[in-house]
Amino acid sequence: AQSVTQLGSHVSVSEGALVLLRCNYSSSVPPYLFWYVQYPNQGLQLLLKYTSAATLVKGINGFEAEFKKSETSFHLTKPSAHMSDAAEYFCAVRPYTSGTYKYIFGTGTRLKVLA
Amino acid sequence: SAVISQKPSRDICQRGTSLTIQCQVDSQVTMMFWYRQQPGQSLTLIATANQGSEATYESGFVIDKFPISRPNLTFSTLTVSNMSPEDSSIYLCSGGVGGGSLSEQFFGPGTRLTVL
């Protein structure tokens, strides 16, 4: 069965520092991959998605992610953290299977930005 | 894109009662889903809401506990029945659009349920 692993349930960075949130998937066939952000007391907002068109995906709010098939990874990065980036981040996969729209979510990483 | 609203946004309920959560999408979506997010945890898919027919439930979730309706392409309800404190969670609705590489899910703001 497909699964997605997010390393680090909590990540702290200083304001202005690089943000790196890790996501690895398990699949012999690269699935569709997504990063969502959840701000306190809100729903999920799509940051970016990988759909095989390009390995480096740019999203909103300055985030980007690189798909690496050899490492089965889809890590999320941002060059310079801002206080407003503090939130919960979820990696999700949608198996590359015809007819299924289900997403499988990772356990989430809570990002804290230090002043 | 699709904008999804949920009602109520939060509720506090007594053990043994039931609560119905409504999900409204501002445009037609192919699929609608219901998720549960327990405190401090990730999202777990409860079921896929099918228009005009019975929902498709994931392992560990049953229709008697979580009856779901989807009368049309833009509206769905989830009922949490005979509630216990273990049902205290955030319940999220999502709508899926597109196919293949164009598929995307949009999420509602969630309903925060506390069961006493």
PDB file of C-alpha atoms in Angstrom:
ATOM      1  CA  ALA A   1       0.000   0.000   0.000  1.00  0.00           C
ATOM      2  CA  GLN A   2       1.065   3.526  -0.658  1.00  0.00           C
ATOM      3  CA  SER A   3       2.400   5.538   2.214  1.00  0.00           C
ATOM      4  CA  VAL A   4       4.035   8.865   2.835  1.00  0.00           C
ATOM      5  CA  THR A   5       6.524   9.686   5.565  1.00  0.00           C
ATOM      6  CA  GLN A   6       7.312  13.099   6.906  1.00  0.00           C
ATOM      7  CA  LEU A   7      10.513  13.201   8.915  1.00  0.00           C
ATOM      8  CA  GLY A   8      10.316  15.517  11.879  1.00  0.00           C
ATOM      9  CA  SER A   9       7.000  16.307  13.499  1.00  0.00           C
ATOM     10  CA  HIS A  10       8.374  19.677  14.623  1.00  0.00           C
ATOM     11  CA  VAL A  11      10.873  21.913  12.857  1.00  0.00           C
ATOM     12  CA  SER A  12      12.173  25.234  14.151  1.00  0.00           C
ATOM     13  CA  VAL A  13      14.016  27.774  12.042  1.00  0.00           C
ATOM     14  CA  SER A  14      15.079  31.339  12.550  1.00  0.00           C
ATOM     15  CA  GLU A  15      13.417  34.072  10.579  1.00  0.00           C
ATOM     16  CA  GLY A  16      15.318  34.476   7.322  1.00  0.00           C
ATOM     17  CA  ALA A  17      16.780  30.972   7.427  1.00  0.00           C
ATOM     18  CA  LEU A  18      16.203  28.159   4.978  1.00  0.00           C
ATOM     19  CA  VAL A  19      13.115  26.036   5.482  1.00  0.00           C
ATOM     20  CA  LEU A  20      13.418  22.335   4.632  1.00  0.00           C
ATOM     21  CA  LEU A  21      10.530  19.969   5.310  1.00  0.00           C
ATOM     22  CA  ARG A  22      11.034  16.351   4.313  1.00  0.00           C
ATOM     23  CA  CYS A  23       8.633  13.987   2.596  1.00  0.00           C
ATOM     24  CA  ASN A  24       9.259  10.506   1.263  1.00  0.00           C
ATOM     25  CA  TYR A  25       6.778   8.271  -0.490  1.00  0.00           C
ATOM     26  CA  SER A  26       6.659   4.560  -1.040  1.00  0.00           C
ATOM     27  CA  SER A  27       5.705   3.509  -4.522  1.00  0.00           C
ATOM     28  CA  SER A  28       7.294   1.817  -7.470  1.00  0.00           C
ATOM     29  CA  VAL A  29       5.365   4.167  -9.723  1.00  0.00           C
ATOM     30  CA  PRO A  30       5.738   7.868  -8.911  1.00  0.00           C
ATOM     31  CA  PRO A  31       2.396   9.114  -7.640  1.00  0.00           C
ATOM     32  CA  TYR A  32       0.991  12.592  -7.751  1.00  0.00           C
ATOM     33  CA  LEU A  33       2.420  14.517  -4.820  1.00  0.00           C
ATOM     34  CA  PHE A  34       1.119  17.509  -2.922  1.00  0.00           C
ATOM     35  CA  TRP A  35       2.081  19.846  -0.130  1.00  0.00           C
ATOM     36  CA  TYR A  36      -0.651  21.483   1.913  1.00  0.00           C
ATOM     37  CA  VAL A  37      -0.416  24.072   4.676  1.00  0.00           C
ATOM     38  CA  GLN A  38      -2.792  24.391   7.597  1.00  0.00           C
ATOM     39  CA  TYR A  39      -2.810  27.577   9.631  1.00  0.00           C
ATOM     40  CA  PRO A  40      -4.266  27.470  13.142  1.00  0.00           C
ATOM     41  CA  ASN A  41      -7.997  26.884  13.170  1.00  0.00           C
ATOM     42  CA  GLN A  42      -8.191  26.759   9.398  1.00  0.00           C
ATOM     43  CA  GLY A  43      -8.591  24.161   6.675  1.00  0.00           C
ATOM     44  CA  LEU A  44      -5.892  22.968   4.329  1.00  0.00           C
ATOM     45  CA  GLN A  45      -4.526  25.131   1.556  1.00  0.00           C
ATOM     46  CA  LEU A  46      -2.645  23.727  -1.416  1.00  0.00           C
ATOM     47  CA  LEU A  47       0.944  24.982  -1.632  1.00  0.00           C
ATOM     48  CA  LEU A  48       2.050  23.058  -4.685  1.00  0.00           C
ATOM     49  CA  LYS A  49       1.718  19.776  -6.522  1.00  0.00           C
ATOM     50  CA  TYR A  50       3.836  17.451  -8.638  1.00  0.00           C
ATOM     51  CA  THR A  51       2.174  15.892 -11.625  1.00  0.00           C
ATOM     52  CA  SER A  52       5.225  14.699 -13.616  1.00  0.00           C
ATOM     53  CA  ALA A  53       5.453  17.807 -15.787  1.00  0.00           C
ATOM     54  CA  ALA A  54       8.574  19.148 -14.056  1.00  0.00           C
ATOM     55  CA  THR A  55      10.700  17.892 -11.197  1.00  0.00           C
ATOM     56  CA  LEU A  56      11.086  21.311  -9.591  1.00  0.00           C
ATOM     57  CA  VAL A  57       7.710  22.682  -8.637  1.00  0.00           C
ATOM     58  CA  LYS A  58       7.111  26.230  -7.529  1.00  0.00           C
ATOM     59  CA  GLY A  59       4.199  27.022  -5.294  1.00  0.00           C
ATOM     60  CA  ILE A  60       2.654  29.900  -3.455  1.00  0.00           C
ATOM     61  CA  ASN A  61       4.301  32.037  -0.764  1.00  0.00           C
ATOM     62  CA  GLY A  62       7.795  31.367  -2.104  1.00  0.00           C
ATOM     63  CA  PHE A  63       7.759  27.622  -1.481  1.00  0.00           C
ATOM     64  CA  GLU A  64       9.082  25.057  -3.894  1.00  0.00           C
ATOM     65  CA  ALA A  65       9.625  21.312  -3.911  1.00  0.00           C
ATOM     66  CA  GLU A  66      11.833  19.017  -5.896  1.00  0.00           C
ATOM     67  CA  PHE A  67      10.756  15.564  -6.971  1.00  0.00           C
ATOM     68  CA  LYS A  68      13.604  13.050  -6.828  1.00  0.00           C
ATOM     69  CA  LYS A  69      12.608   9.650  -8.104  1.00  0.00           C
ATOM     70  CA  SER A  70      15.874   7.998  -7.089  1.00  0.00           C
ATOM     71  CA  GLU A  71      15.299   9.072  -3.502  1.00  0.00           C
ATOM     72  CA  THR A  72      11.474   8.744  -3.587  1.00  0.00           C
ATOM     73  CA  SER A  73      11.396  12.192  -2.060  1.00  0.00           C
ATOM     74  CA  PHE A  74       9.470  15.417  -2.458  1.00  0.00           C
ATOM     75  CA  HIS A  75      11.001  17.813   0.064  1.00  0.00           C
ATOM     76  CA  LEU A  76       9.561  21.282   0.544  1.00  0.00           C
ATOM     77  CA  THR A  77      11.885  24.280   0.744  1.00  0.00           C
ATOM     78  CA  LYS A  78      11.785  28.035   1.111  1.00  0.00           C
ATOM     79  CA  PRO A  79      14.975  30.100   0.960  1.00  0.00           C
ATOM     80  CA  SER A  80      14.034  32.549   3.694  1.00  0.00           C
ATOM     81  CA  ALA A  81      11.526  31.844   6.434  1.00  0.00           C
ATOM     82  CA  HIS A  82       8.995  34.446   7.457  1.00  0.00           C
ATOM     83  CA  MET A  83       7.083  34.602  10.715  1.00  0.00           C
ATOM     84  CA  SER A  84       3.866  34.067   8.779  1.00  0.00           C
ATOM     85  CA  ASP A  85       5.119  30.656   7.605  1.00  0.00           C
ATOM     86  CA  ALA A  86       4.502  29.183  11.050  1.00  0.00           C
ATOM     87  CA  ALA A  87       1.906  26.487  10.444  1.00  0.00           C
ATOM     88  CA  GLU A  88       1.390  22.752   9.998  1.00  0.00           C
ATOM     89  CA  TYR A  89       2.537  21.307   6.688  1.00  0.00           C
ATOM     90  CA  PHE A  90       1.217  18.096   5.207  1.00  0.00           C
ATOM     91  CA  CYS A  91       2.635  16.050   2.380  1.00  0.00           C
ATOM     92  CA  ALA A  92       0.097  13.944   0.491  1.00  0.00           C
ATOM     93  CA  VAL A  93       0.176  11.411  -2.296  1.00  0.00           C
ATOM     94  CA  ARG A  94      -2.442  10.364  -4.750  1.00  0.00           C
ATOM     95  CA  PRO A  95      -1.583   6.979  -6.204  1.00  0.00           C
ATOM     96  CA  TYR A  96      -1.150   6.926  -9.945  1.00  0.00           C
ATOM     97  CA  THR A  97      -4.076   4.569 -10.371  1.00  0.00           C
ATOM     98  CA  SER A  98      -6.859   5.091 -12.787  1.00  0.00           C
ATOM     99  CA  GLY A  99     -10.139   5.960 -11.140  1.00  0.00           C
ATOM    100  CA  THR A 100      -8.896   6.755  -7.680  1.00  0.00           C
ATOM    101  CA  TYR A 101      -8.934  10.244  -6.301  1.00  0.00           C
ATOM    102  CA  LYS A 102      -7.971   9.321  -2.759  1.00  0.00           C
ATOM    103  CA  TYR A 103      -5.170  11.155  -1.046  1.00  0.00           C
ATOM    104  CA  ILE A 104      -2.929   9.663   1.604  1.00  0.00           C
ATOM    105  CA  PHE A 105      -1.586  12.204   4.039  1.00  0.00           C
ATOM    106  CA  GLY A 106       1.621  12.219   6.010  1.00  0.00           C
ATOM    107  CA  THR A 107       1.591  12.869   9.716  1.00  0.00           C
ATOM    108  CA  GLY A 108       2.442  16.513   9.299  1.00  0.00           C
ATOM    109  CA  THR A 109       5.300  18.801  10.307  1.00  0.00           C
ATOM    110  CA  ARG A 110       4.718  21.784  12.531  1.00  0.00           C
ATOM    111  CA  LEU A 111       6.968  24.646  11.519  1.00  0.00           C
ATOM    112  CA  LYS A 112       7.976  27.193  14.113  1.00  0.00           C
ATOM    113  CA  VAL A 113       9.723  30.380  13.042  1.00  0.00           C
ATOM    114  CA  LEU A 114      11.882  32.081  15.645  1.00  0.00           C
ATOM    115  CA  ALA A 115      12.376  35.826  15.680  1.00  0.00           C
TER     116      ALA A 115
ATOM    117  CA  SER B   1     -10.600  26.140  -8.049  1.00  0.00           C
ATOM    118  CA  ALA B   2     -13.460  25.527  -5.662  1.00  0.00           C
ATOM    119  CA  VAL B   3     -14.441  27.274  -2.466  1.00  0.00           C
ATOM    120  CA  ILE B   4     -15.846  25.016   0.216  1.00  0.00           C
ATOM    121  CA  SER B   5     -17.825  26.056   3.246  1.00  0.00           C
ATOM    122  CA  GLN B   6     -18.843  23.988   6.236  1.00  0.00           C
ATOM    123  CA  LYS B   7     -21.491  24.449   8.890  1.00  0.00           C
ATOM    124  CA  PRO B   8     -21.209  24.538  11.819  1.00  0.00           C
ATOM    125  CA  SER B   9     -17.652  25.741  12.277  1.00  0.00           C
ATOM    126  CA  ARG B  10     -17.589  24.290  15.772  1.00  0.00           C
ATOM    127  CA  ASP B  11     -19.890  22.649  18.253  1.00  0.00           C
ATOM    128  CA  ILE B  12     -19.906  21.200  21.720  1.00  0.00           C
ATOM    129  CA  CYS B  13     -22.172  18.203  22.078  1.00  0.00           C
ATOM    130  CA  GLN B  14     -23.288  15.810  24.747  1.00  0.00           C
ATOM    131  CA  ARG B  15     -22.441  12.145  24.730  1.00  0.00           C
ATOM    132  CA  GLY B  16     -25.044  10.011  22.956  1.00  0.00           C
ATOM    133  CA  THR B  17     -26.339  12.748  20.675  1.00  0.00           C
ATOM    134  CA  SER B  18     -25.778  13.195  16.935  1.00  0.00           C
ATOM    135  CA  LEU B  19     -24.480  16.089  14.885  1.00  0.00           C
ATOM    136  CA  THR B  20     -24.906  16.714  11.175  1.00  0.00           C
ATOM    137  CA  ILE B  21     -22.208  18.700   9.392  1.00  0.00           C
ATOM    138  CA  GLN B  22     -22.974  20.378   6.098  1.00  0.00           C
ATOM    139  CA  CYS B  23     -20.526  20.917   3.242  1.00  0.00           C
ATOM    140  CA  GLN B  24     -21.274  23.272   0.389  1.00  0.00           C
ATOM    141  CA  VAL B  25     -19.106  23.771  -2.703  1.00  0.00           C
ATOM    142  CA  ASP B  26     -19.413  26.845  -4.884  1.00  0.00           C
ATOM    143  CA  SER B  27     -19.010  24.832  -8.089  1.00  0.00           C
ATOM    144  CA  GLN B  28     -19.525  21.290  -9.263  1.00  0.00           C
ATOM    145  CA  VAL B  29     -16.864  18.861  -8.159  1.00  0.00           C
ATOM    146  CA  THR B  30     -16.234  15.342  -9.315  1.00  0.00           C
ATOM    147  CA  MET B  31     -15.644  13.851  -5.911  1.00  0.00           C
ATOM    148  CA  MET B  32     -16.369  14.818  -2.330  1.00  0.00           C
ATOM    149  CA  PHE B  33     -14.591  13.401   0.673  1.00  0.00           C
ATOM    150  CA  TRP B  34     -14.896  13.516   4.425  1.00  0.00           C
ATOM    151  CA  TYR B  35     -11.837  13.417   6.680  1.00  0.00           C
ATOM    152  CA  ARG B  36     -11.258  13.296  10.394  1.00  0.00           C
ATOM    153  CA  GLN B  37      -8.331  15.046  12.032  1.00  0.00           C
ATOM    154  CA  GLN B  38      -7.909  14.041  15.632  1.00  0.00           C
ATOM    155  CA  PRO B  39      -6.074  16.432  17.942  1.00  0.00           C
ATOM    156  CA  GLY B  40      -2.453  16.846  16.896  1.00  0.00           C
ATOM    157  CA  GLN B  41      -2.719  14.254  14.160  1.00  0.00           C
ATOM    158  CA  SER B  42      -2.959  13.989  10.404  1.00  0.00           C
ATOM    159  CA  LEU B  43      -6.014  13.568   8.256  1.00  0.00           C
ATOM    160  CA  THR B  44      -7.751  10.224   8.017  1.00  0.00           C
ATOM    161  CA  LEU B  45     -10.186   9.604   5.198  1.00  0.00           C
ATOM    162  CA  ILE B  46     -13.607   8.562   6.477  1.00  0.00           C
ATOM    163  CA  ALA B  47     -15.417   8.076   3.202  1.00  0.00           C
ATOM    164  CA  THR B  48     -16.012   9.179  -0.345  1.00  0.00           C
ATOM    165  CA  ALA B  49     -19.409  10.800  -0.763  1.00  0.00           C
ATOM    166  CA  ASN B  50     -21.062   9.536  -3.934  1.00  0.00           C
ATOM    167  CA  GLN B  51     -23.787  11.538  -5.590  1.00  0.00           C
ATOM    168  CA  GLY B  52     -27.145   9.822  -5.336  1.00  0.00           C
ATOM    169  CA  SER B  53     -25.812   6.602  -3.871  1.00  0.00           C
ATOM    170  CA  GLU B  54     -24.289   5.203  -0.725  1.00  0.00           C
ATOM    171  CA  ALA B  55     -20.934   6.546   0.352  1.00  0.00           C
ATOM    172  CA  THR B  56     -17.795   4.424   0.109  1.00  0.00           C
ATOM    173  CA  TYR B  57     -16.297   3.970   3.563  1.00  0.00           C
ATOM    174  CA  GLU B  58     -12.700   3.369   4.507  1.00  0.00           C
ATOM    175  CA  SER B  59     -11.624   0.596   6.792  1.00  0.00           C
ATOM    176  CA  GLY B  60     -12.629   1.326  10.357  1.00  0.00           C
ATOM    177  CA  PHE B  61     -15.555   3.574   9.474  1.00  0.00           C
ATOM    178  CA  VAL B  62     -19.152   2.399   9.117  1.00  0.00           C
ATOM    179  CA  ILE B  63     -22.336   3.887   7.800  1.00  0.00           C
ATOM    180  CA  ASP B  64     -24.244   3.479  11.051  1.00  0.00           C
ATOM    181  CA  LYS B  65     -21.768   5.697  12.848  1.00  0.00           C
ATOM    182  CA  PHE B  66     -21.061   8.170  10.033  1.00  0.00           C
ATOM    183  CA  PRO B  67     -24.028   8.344   7.651  1.00  0.00           C
ATOM    184  CA  ILE B  68     -23.254  10.506   4.631  1.00  0.00           C
ATOM    185  CA  SER B  69     -25.492  12.021   2.014  1.00  0.00           C
ATOM    186  CA  ARG B  70     -24.689  13.723  -1.264  1.00  0.00           C
ATOM    187  CA  PRO B  71     -27.902  14.700  -3.027  1.00  0.00           C
ATOM    188  CA  ASN B  72     -26.178  16.727  -5.748  1.00  0.00           C
ATOM    189  CA  LEU B  73     -22.765  17.702  -7.087  1.00  0.00           C
ATOM    190  CA  THR B  74     -22.212  20.611  -4.718  1.00  0.00           C
ATOM    191  CA  PHE B  75     -23.578  19.520  -1.324  1.00  0.00           C
ATOM    192  CA  SER B  76     -22.915  16.777   1.195  1.00  0.00           C
ATOM    193  CA  THR B  77     -23.615  16.053   4.831  1.00  0.00           C
ATOM    194  CA  LEU B  78     -21.825  13.943   7.409  1.00  0.00           C
ATOM    195  CA  THR B  79     -23.594  12.852  10.578  1.00  0.00           C
ATOM    196  CA  VAL B  80     -21.632  11.768  13.609  1.00  0.00           C
ATOM    197  CA  SER B  81     -24.026   9.469  15.439  1.00  0.00           C
ATOM    198  CA  ASN B  82     -24.269   8.432  19.060  1.00  0.00           C
ATOM    199  CA  MET B  83     -21.245  10.525  19.905  1.00  0.00           C
ATOM    200  CA  SER B  84     -18.649   9.756  22.536  1.00  0.00           C
ATOM    201  CA  PRO B  85     -15.671  11.832  23.691  1.00  0.00           C
ATOM    202  CA  GLU B  86     -13.485   9.820  21.292  1.00  0.00           C
ATOM    203  CA  ASP B  87     -15.316  11.492  18.420  1.00  0.00           C
ATOM    204  CA  SER B  88     -13.895  14.864  19.397  1.00  0.00           C
ATOM    205  CA  SER B  89     -12.022  15.895  16.271  1.00  0.00           C
ATOM    206  CA  ILE B  90     -11.948  18.274  13.380  1.00  0.00           C
ATOM    207  CA  TYR B  91     -14.055  17.021  10.490  1.00  0.00           C
ATOM    208  CA  LEU B  92     -13.048  18.276   7.066  1.00  0.00           C
ATOM    209  CA  CYS B  93     -14.863  18.129   3.793  1.00  0.00           C
ATOM    210  CA  SER B  94     -13.026  18.278   0.489  1.00  0.00           C
ATOM    211  CA  GLY B  95     -13.947  18.457  -3.151  1.00  0.00           C
ATOM    212  CA  GLY B  96     -11.935  16.892  -5.940  1.00  0.00           C
ATOM    213  CA  VAL B  97     -11.820  18.281  -9.444  1.00  0.00           C
ATOM    214  CA  GLY B  98     -10.103  17.298 -12.635  1.00  0.00           C
ATOM    215  CA  GLY B  99      -8.687  14.009 -13.721  1.00  0.00           C
ATOM    216  CA  GLY B 100      -5.219  12.587 -14.088  1.00  0.00           C
ATOM    217  CA  SER B 101      -2.517  15.172 -13.610  1.00  0.00           C
ATOM    218  CA  LEU B 102      -5.119  17.894 -13.279  1.00  0.00           C
ATOM    219  CA  SER B 103      -6.732  16.429 -10.203  1.00  0.00           C
ATOM    220  CA  GLU B 104      -6.761  18.525  -7.110  1.00  0.00           C
ATOM    221  CA  GLN B 105      -8.592  18.565  -3.785  1.00  0.00           C
ATOM    222  CA  PHE B 106      -9.879  21.681  -2.121  1.00  0.00           C
ATOM    223  CA  PHE B 107     -10.642  21.668   1.563  1.00  0.00           C
ATOM    224  CA  GLY B 108     -13.235  23.302   3.704  1.00  0.00           C
ATOM    225  CA  PRO B 109     -12.271  25.114   6.910  1.00  0.00           C
ATOM    226  CA  GLY B 110     -13.343  22.170   9.051  1.00  0.00           C
ATOM    227  CA  THR B 111     -15.825  21.617  11.857  1.00  0.00           C
ATOM    228  CA  ARG B 112     -14.301  21.450  15.304  1.00  0.00           C
ATOM    229  CA  LEU B 113     -16.335  19.015  17.396  1.00  0.00           C
ATOM    230  CA  THR B 114     -16.019  18.562  21.125  1.00  0.00           C
ATOM    231  CA  VAL B 115     -18.002  15.801  22.807  1.00  0.00           C
ATOM    232  CA  LEU B 116     -18.487  15.988  26.558  1.00  0.00           C
TER     233      LEU B 116
END
